[in-house]
């Protein structure tokens, strides 16, 4: 008689609100594609109950890890046994994995971006000059990973000066890269010697799909790689305008898939079926 095993391995996301988080679509497609009895669920966890939820995760052996989203990415830090080095610099964790009884925090947002840059645009960050629009969570993760991967200079352009300066100071102090803050004076002129321009603001996110970061698009040149973190819709007006200037472009859907693929591998130990995940999310965003 075949051995019976009714155990399902569980992962998911803790957030508040969390109903609209689409990550489960790609993670569950990946589990199905590999024939794994794993399940990804959205868990609505109020801020004051994050500690209880993490104790539940610790206590449940087949609960293998979680993503964290708003408002838990920083609040989770004190509950973890270990925090990966780049997540420590970023100061936020978006993925927790169980290693025996230990909970280990990682940040896969910037790593997903780096993988998109390397695998899809064939770009090595070593020695590059990058301009990052924004200084929130996504910008911090991207700027720190670029700096740790050997970017020469990072210019942080942000609407509010205090957040922008804080990110530039963090990179300058905690990584080998040179960083500076540039005030966002419309229309922002991208410096001629930039290799990489990243929109890491929330401008262009659904439903505000027609809005554009206020930059002078004529300052974008064909040698530049221009990236957007907005995953839905992936072909943003920002990327379209950059492509019209001759730039090589990279969309936020790729970054979202790769950050999920890295989490998938951390939790399950299996290489993620990236193409399956990409197709599942693309179909979800554009049915
Ligand atoms: N593709 C992916 O894998 C991925 C992963 C993570 C996040 N994201 C996306 O990244 C975006 C940012 O997320 P986040 O967590 O970094 O958000 P956040 O922490 O709230 O930061 C938002 C950033 O956008 C700037 N901003 C917002 N509206 C602006 C406007 N009208 N003009 C100028 N600047 C504006 C903010 O500037 P101030 O500081 O001046 O407010 C801040 O720098 C979201 O759209 C999210 O969906 C994508």
GROMACS .gro file of C-alpha atoms and ligand atoms in nm:
model
  335
    1UNK     CA    1   0.000   0.000   0.000
    2UNK     CA    2   0.130   0.349  -0.087
    3UNK     CA    3   0.250   0.557   0.204
    4UNK     CA    4   0.000   0.832   0.288
    5UNK     CA    5   0.107   1.192   0.350
    6UNK     CA    6  -0.157   1.458   0.389
    7UNK     CA    7   0.082   1.734   0.497
    8UNK     CA    8   0.079   2.052   0.289
    9UNK     CA    9   0.375   2.289   0.318
   10UNK     CA   10   0.253   2.642   0.371
   11UNK     CA   11   0.392   2.985   0.277
   12UNK     CA   12   0.216   3.317   0.233
   13UNK     CA   13   0.217   3.690   0.291
   14UNK     CA   14   0.143   3.886   0.609
   15UNK     CA   15   0.000   4.228   0.531
   16UNK     CA   16  -0.272   4.476   0.622
   17UNK     CA   17  -0.449   4.518   0.387
   18UNK     CA   18  -0.348   4.214   0.186
   19UNK     CA   19  -0.650   4.114  -0.024
   20UNK     CA   20  -0.513   4.267  -0.344
   21UNK     CA   21  -0.164   4.114  -0.320
   22UNK     CA   22  -0.123   3.895  -0.633
   23UNK     CA   23   0.193   3.704  -0.529
   24UNK     CA   24   0.002   3.381  -0.462
   25UNK     CA   25  -0.095   3.360  -0.829
   26UNK     CA   26   0.265   3.313  -0.939
   27UNK     CA   27   0.382   3.112  -0.636
   28UNK     CA   28   0.095   2.864  -0.659
   29UNK     CA   29   0.146   2.832  -1.036
   30UNK     CA   30   0.511   2.747  -0.963
   31UNK     CA   31   0.422   2.486  -0.699
   32UNK     CA   32   0.175   2.324  -0.940
   33UNK     CA   33   0.427   2.323  -1.224
   34UNK     CA   34   0.679   2.138  -1.008
   35UNK     CA   35   0.415   1.902  -0.862
   36UNK     CA   36   0.486   2.021  -0.507
   37UNK     CA   37   0.221   1.999  -0.236
   38UNK     CA   38   0.283   2.356  -0.123
   39UNK     CA   39   0.033   2.640  -0.087
   40UNK     CA   40   0.074   3.021  -0.076
   41UNK     CA   41  -0.198   3.217   0.110
   42UNK     CA   42  -0.266   3.583   0.188
   43UNK     CA   43  -0.292   3.641   0.566
   44UNK     CA   44  -0.453   3.957   0.695
   45UNK     CA   45  -0.242   4.046   1.000
   46UNK     CA   46  -0.314   4.371   1.187
   47UNK     CA   47  -0.005   4.568   1.300
   48UNK     CA   48  -0.055   4.494   1.672
   49UNK     CA   49  -0.080   4.120   1.601
   50UNK     CA   50   0.236   4.072   1.396
   51UNK     CA   51   0.415   3.915   1.697
   52UNK     CA   52   0.133   3.663   1.747
   53UNK     CA   53   0.130   3.576   1.377
   54UNK     CA   54   0.506   3.515   1.379
   55UNK     CA   55   0.473   3.295   1.690
   56UNK     CA   56   0.215   3.096   1.493
   57UNK     CA   57   0.462   3.062   1.208
   58UNK     CA   58   0.733   2.946   1.449
   59UNK     CA   59   0.501   2.695   1.616
   60UNK     CA   60   0.377   2.537   1.292
   61UNK     CA   61   0.651   2.317   1.152
   62UNK     CA   62   0.510   2.291   0.800
   63UNK     CA   63   0.467   2.670   0.783
   64UNK     CA   64   0.788   2.735   0.590
   65UNK     CA   65   0.802   3.111   0.559
   66UNK     CA   66   0.627   3.431   0.463
   67UNK     CA   67   0.654   3.748   0.263
   68UNK     CA   68   0.594   4.071   0.452
   69UNK     CA   69   0.419   4.366   0.298
   70UNK     CA   70   0.280   4.697   0.421
   71UNK     CA   71   0.297   4.771   0.718
   72UNK     CA   72   0.522   4.488   0.842
   73UNK     CA   73   0.851   4.512   0.650
   74UNK     CA   74   1.035   4.705   0.924
   75UNK     CA   75   0.823   4.600   1.224
   76UNK     CA   76   0.921   4.234   1.168
   77UNK     CA   77   1.292   4.291   1.240
   78UNK     CA   78   1.289   4.239   1.622
   79UNK     CA   79   1.112   3.901   1.588
   80UNK     CA   80   1.380   3.740   1.371
   81UNK     CA   81   1.679   3.526   1.473
   82UNK     CA   82   1.896   3.640   1.186
   83UNK     CA   83   1.881   3.908   0.918
   84UNK     CA   84   2.073   3.875   0.588
   85UNK     CA   85   2.346   4.139   0.545
   86UNK     CA   86   2.186   4.341   0.265
   87UNK     CA   87   1.847   4.336   0.443
   88UNK     CA   88   2.027   4.480   0.748
   89UNK     CA   89   2.159   4.769   0.540
   90UNK     CA   90   1.820   4.822   0.371
   91UNK     CA   91   1.657   4.812   0.715
   92UNK     CA   92   1.359   4.607   0.594
   93UNK     CA   93   1.268   4.244   0.533
   94UNK     CA   94   1.017   4.121   0.272
   95UNK     CA   95   1.083   3.747   0.306
   96UNK     CA   96   1.119   3.523   0.609
   97UNK     CA   97   1.232   3.165   0.577
   98UNK     CA   98   1.238   2.895   0.840
   99UNK     CA   99   1.567   2.717   0.897
  100UNK     CA  100   1.486   2.456   1.162
  101UNK     CA  101   1.368   2.660   1.460
  102UNK     CA  102   1.523   2.981   1.334
  103UNK     CA  103   1.350   3.255   1.139
  104UNK     CA  104   1.578   3.428   0.889
  105UNK     CA  105   1.492   3.760   0.727
  106UNK     CA  106   1.588   3.849   0.371
  107UNK     CA  107   1.501   4.126   0.131
  108UNK     CA  108   1.442   3.993  -0.222
  109UNK     CA  109   1.309   4.317  -0.378
  110UNK     CA  110   1.649   4.459  -0.472
  111UNK     CA  111   1.783   4.112  -0.551
  112UNK     CA  112   1.493   4.058  -0.793
  113UNK     CA  113   1.579   4.387  -0.959
  114UNK     CA  114   1.945   4.285  -0.990
  115UNK     CA  115   1.851   3.953  -1.143
  116UNK     CA  116   1.628   4.126  -1.401
  117UNK     CA  117   1.918   4.358  -1.480
  118UNK     CA  118   2.164   4.072  -1.525
  119UNK     CA  119   1.944   3.806  -1.686
  120UNK     CA  120   1.711   4.017  -1.899
  121UNK     CA  121   1.923   4.323  -1.987
  122UNK     CA  122   2.268   4.162  -1.957
  123UNK     CA  123   2.389   4.454  -1.744
  124UNK     CA  124   2.664   4.431  -1.486
  125UNK     CA  125   2.626   4.694  -1.214
  126UNK     CA  126   3.000   4.701  -1.152
  127UNK     CA  127   3.131   5.053  -1.207
  128UNK     CA  128   2.798   5.191  -1.331
  129UNK     CA  129   2.649   5.532  -1.261
  130UNK     CA  130   2.287   5.498  -1.149
  131UNK     CA  131   2.007   5.747  -1.092
  132UNK     CA  132   1.727   5.625  -0.864
  133UNK     CA  133   1.399   5.818  -0.858
  134UNK     CA  134   1.240   5.770  -0.514
  135UNK     CA  135   1.362   5.693  -0.165
  136UNK     CA  136   1.092   5.462  -0.025
  137UNK     CA  137   1.114   5.087   0.037
  138UNK     CA  138   1.166   4.981  -0.326
  139UNK     CA  139   1.423   5.255  -0.388
  140UNK     CA  140   1.618   5.162  -0.074
  141UNK     CA  141   1.632   4.796  -0.171
  142UNK     CA  142   1.739   4.870  -0.530
  143UNK     CA  143   1.992   5.139  -0.442
  144UNK     CA  144   2.155   4.926  -0.170
  145UNK     CA  145   2.182   4.617  -0.394
  146UNK     CA  146   2.326   4.826  -0.679
  147UNK     CA  147   2.580   4.976  -0.439
  148UNK     CA  148   2.675   4.636  -0.292
  149UNK     CA  149   2.714   4.498  -0.647
  150UNK     CA  150   2.981   4.760  -0.719
  151UNK     CA  151   2.794   5.056  -0.872
  152UNK     CA  152   3.033   5.352  -0.875
  153UNK     CA  153   2.785   5.633  -0.808
  154UNK     CA  154   2.422   5.646  -0.703
  155UNK     CA  155   2.221   5.965  -0.734
  156UNK     CA  156   1.902   5.961  -0.528
  157UNK     CA  157   1.633   6.193  -0.664
  158UNK     CA  158   1.335   6.229  -0.435
  159UNK     CA  159   1.042   6.465  -0.387
  160UNK     CA  160   1.092   6.497  -0.010
  161UNK     CA  161   1.444   6.602   0.075
  162UNK     CA  162   1.469   6.432   0.416
  163UNK     CA  163   1.397   6.081   0.283
  164UNK     CA  164   1.621   6.135  -0.019
  165UNK     CA  165   1.912   6.259   0.190
  166UNK     CA  166   1.867   5.974   0.438
  167UNK     CA  167   1.900   5.716   0.158
  168UNK     CA  168   2.205   5.887   0.005
  169UNK     CA  169   2.371   5.904   0.349
  170UNK     CA  170   2.294   5.538   0.417
  171UNK     CA  171   2.459   5.428   0.090
  172UNK     CA  172   2.756   5.656   0.141
  173UNK     CA  173   2.818   5.523   0.495
  174UNK     CA  174   2.733   5.155   0.460
  175UNK     CA  175   2.845   5.059   0.109
  176UNK     CA  176   3.154   5.125  -0.106
  177UNK     CA  177   2.955   5.337  -0.357
  178UNK     CA  178   2.955   5.716  -0.382
  179UNK     CA  179   2.606   5.854  -0.324
  180UNK     CA  180   2.445   6.195  -0.340
  181UNK     CA  181   2.099   6.342  -0.311
  182UNK     CA  182   1.966   6.557  -0.596
  183UNK     CA  183   1.655   6.769  -0.542
  184UNK     CA  184   1.370   6.679  -0.777
  185UNK     CA  185   1.340   7.007  -0.963
  186UNK     CA  186   1.095   6.955  -1.252
  187UNK     CA  187   1.166   6.866  -1.517
  188UNK     CA  188   1.458   6.663  -1.379
  189UNK     CA  189   1.756   6.644  -1.616
  190UNK     CA  190   1.920   6.303  -1.615
  191UNK     CA  191   2.299   6.355  -1.602
  192UNK     CA  192   2.464   6.269  -1.937
  193UNK     CA  193   2.707   6.018  -1.787
  194UNK     CA  194   2.430   5.800  -1.630
  195UNK     CA  195   2.423   5.434  -1.728
  196UNK     CA  196   2.105   5.343  -1.544
  197UNK     CA  197   1.783   5.528  -1.458
  198UNK     CA  198   1.529   5.362  -1.228
  199UNK     CA  199   1.180   5.483  -1.149
  200UNK     CA  200   1.141   5.344  -0.796
  201UNK     CA  201   0.851   5.574  -0.703
  202UNK     CA  202   0.487   5.467  -0.704
  203UNK     CA  203   0.411   5.704  -0.994
  204UNK     CA  204   0.229   5.509  -1.267
  205UNK     CA  205   0.078   5.242  -1.042
  206UNK     CA  206  -0.274   5.122  -1.127
  207UNK     CA  207  -0.519   5.303  -1.146
  208UNK     CA  208  -0.299   5.613  -1.208
  209UNK     CA  209  -0.159   5.445  -1.517
  210UNK     CA  210  -0.116   5.761  -1.726
  211UNK     CA  211   0.099   5.957  -1.482
  212UNK     CA  212   0.469   6.006  -1.548
  213UNK     CA  213   0.766   6.100  -1.332
  214UNK     CA  214   0.844   6.464  -1.409
  215UNK     CA  215   1.173   6.432  -1.592
  216UNK     CA  216   1.309   6.583  -1.912
  217UNK     CA  217   1.284   6.285  -2.146
  218UNK     CA  218   1.518   6.448  -2.396
  219UNK     CA  219   1.797   6.400  -2.137
  220UNK     CA  220   1.762   6.020  -2.178
  221UNK     CA  221   2.015   5.891  -2.431
  222UNK     CA  222   2.029   5.563  -2.629
  223UNK     CA  223   2.315   5.423  -2.419
  224UNK     CA  224   2.107   5.427  -2.098
  225UNK     CA  225   1.916   5.141  -1.942
  226UNK     CA  226   1.584   5.266  -1.803
  227UNK     CA  227   1.388   5.059  -1.551
  228UNK     CA  228   1.050   5.090  -1.381
  229UNK     CA  229   0.936   4.914  -1.062
  230UNK     CA  230   0.567   4.943  -1.156
  231UNK     CA  231   0.455   4.588  -1.239
  232UNK     CA  232   0.097   4.657  -1.344
  233UNK     CA  233   0.069   4.757  -1.619
  234UNK     CA  234   0.431   4.667  -1.700
  235UNK     CA  235   0.462   4.878  -2.016
  236UNK     CA  236   0.436   5.214  -1.839
  237UNK     CA  237   0.427   5.549  -2.021
  238UNK     CA  238   0.764   5.619  -1.851
  239UNK     CA  239   0.921   5.316  -2.023
  240UNK     CA  240   0.750   5.396  -2.353
  241UNK     CA  241   0.891   5.749  -2.352
  242UNK     CA  242   1.237   5.619  -2.257
  243UNK     CA  243   1.224   5.365  -2.541
  244UNK     CA  244   1.133   5.645  -2.784
  245UNK     CA  245   1.461   5.810  -2.681
  246UNK     CA  246   1.642   5.489  -2.778
  247UNK     CA  247   1.703   5.357  -2.426
  248UNK     CA  248   1.703   4.989  -2.340
  249UNK     CA  249   1.410   4.931  -2.100
  250UNK     CA  250   1.328   4.687  -1.821
  251UNK     CA  251   0.983   4.658  -1.663
  252UNK     CA  252   0.867   4.600  -1.305
  253UNK     CA  253   0.691   4.273  -1.385
  254UNK     CA  254   1.028   4.105  -1.437
  255UNK     CA  255   1.152   4.238  -1.102
  256UNK     CA  256   0.836   4.118  -0.927
  257UNK     CA  257   0.868   3.770  -1.077
  258UNK     CA  258   1.238   3.742  -0.990
  259UNK     CA  259   1.192   3.859  -0.629
  260UNK     CA  260   0.923   3.590  -0.600
  261UNK     CA  261   1.148   3.333  -0.769
  262UNK     CA  262   1.425   3.404  -0.518
  263UNK     CA  263   1.177   3.363  -0.229
  264UNK     CA  264   1.046   3.039  -0.385
  265UNK     CA  265   1.399   2.899  -0.397
  266UNK     CA  266   1.472   3.012  -0.039
  267UNK     CA  267   1.161   2.839   0.095
  268UNK     CA  268   1.148   2.521  -0.111
  269UNK     CA  269   1.509   2.465  -0.215
  270UNK     CA  270   1.394   2.416  -0.576
  271UNK     CA  271   1.487   2.637  -0.871
  272UNK     CA  272   1.182   2.845  -0.951
  273UNK     CA  273   1.009   2.799  -1.291
  274UNK     CA  274   1.046   3.167  -1.376
  275UNK     CA  275   0.865   3.150  -1.709
  276UNK     CA  276   0.559   2.983  -1.550
  277UNK     CA  277   0.552   3.252  -1.281
  278UNK     CA  278   0.587   3.530  -1.536
  279UNK     CA  279   0.304   3.396  -1.751
  280UNK     CA  280   0.075   3.348  -1.451
  281UNK     CA  281   0.119   3.708  -1.334
  282UNK     CA  282   0.103   3.859  -1.682
  283UNK     CA  283  -0.228   3.675  -1.740
  284UNK     CA  284  -0.357   3.797  -1.403
  285UNK     CA  285  -0.270   4.159  -1.484
  286UNK     CA  286  -0.399   4.147  -1.840
  287UNK     CA  287  -0.672   3.879  -1.857
  288LIG     N1  288   0.821   4.527  -0.912
  288LIG     C1  289   0.847   4.491  -0.789
  288LIG     O1  290   0.894   4.380  -0.760
  288LIG     C2  291   0.822   4.587  -0.676
  288LIG     C3  292   0.867   4.558  -0.548
  288LIG     C4  293   0.842   4.650  -0.447
  288LIG     C5  294   0.771   4.767  -0.477
  288LIG     N2  295   0.727   4.788  -0.604
  288LIG     C6  296   0.655   4.910  -0.638
  288LIG     O2  297   0.738   5.020  -0.604
  288LIG     C7  298   0.657   5.134  -0.580
  288LIG     C8  299   0.710   5.205  -0.457
  288LIG     O3  300   0.689   5.121  -0.345
  288LIG     P1  301   0.755   5.159  -0.205
  288LIG     O4  302   0.730   5.045  -0.114
  288LIG     O5  303   0.892   5.209  -0.224
  288LIG     O6  304   0.660   5.283  -0.162
  288LIG     P2  305   0.694   5.396  -0.057
  288LIG     O7  306   0.789   5.346   0.047
  288LIG     O8  307   0.562   5.453  -0.017
  288LIG     O9  308   0.773   5.508  -0.143
  288LIG     C9  309   0.708   5.578  -0.247
  288LIG    C10  310   0.810   5.666  -0.318
  288LIG    O10  311   0.746   5.729  -0.429
  288LIG    C11  312   0.759   5.872  -0.419
  288LIG     N3  313   0.641   5.934  -0.476
  288LIG    C12  314   0.511   5.891  -0.464
  288LIG     N4  315   0.428   5.973  -0.531
  288LIG    C13  316   0.508   6.068  -0.589
  288LIG    C14  317   0.483   6.182  -0.673
  288LIG     N5  318   0.359   6.213  -0.712
  288LIG     N6  319   0.589   6.256  -0.712
  288LIG    C15  320   0.715   6.226  -0.674
  288LIG     N7  321   0.746   6.120  -0.595
  288LIG    C16  322   0.643   6.044  -0.553
  288LIG    C17  323   0.775   5.898  -0.272
  288LIG    O11  324   0.837   6.022  -0.252
  288LIG     P3  325   0.829   6.098  -0.109
  288LIG    O12  326   0.938   6.037  -0.023
  288LIG    O13  327   0.853   6.238  -0.142
  288LIG    O14  328   0.690   6.072  -0.054
  288LIG    C18  329   0.866   5.780  -0.232
  288LIG    O15  330   0.999   5.806  -0.269
  288LIG    C19  331   0.511   5.082  -0.566
  288LIG    O16  332   0.442   5.118  -0.682
  288LIG    C20  333   0.528   4.931  -0.560
  288LIG    O17  334   0.421   4.866  -0.623
  288LIG    C21  335   0.752   4.702  -0.704
   0.00000   0.00000   0.00000
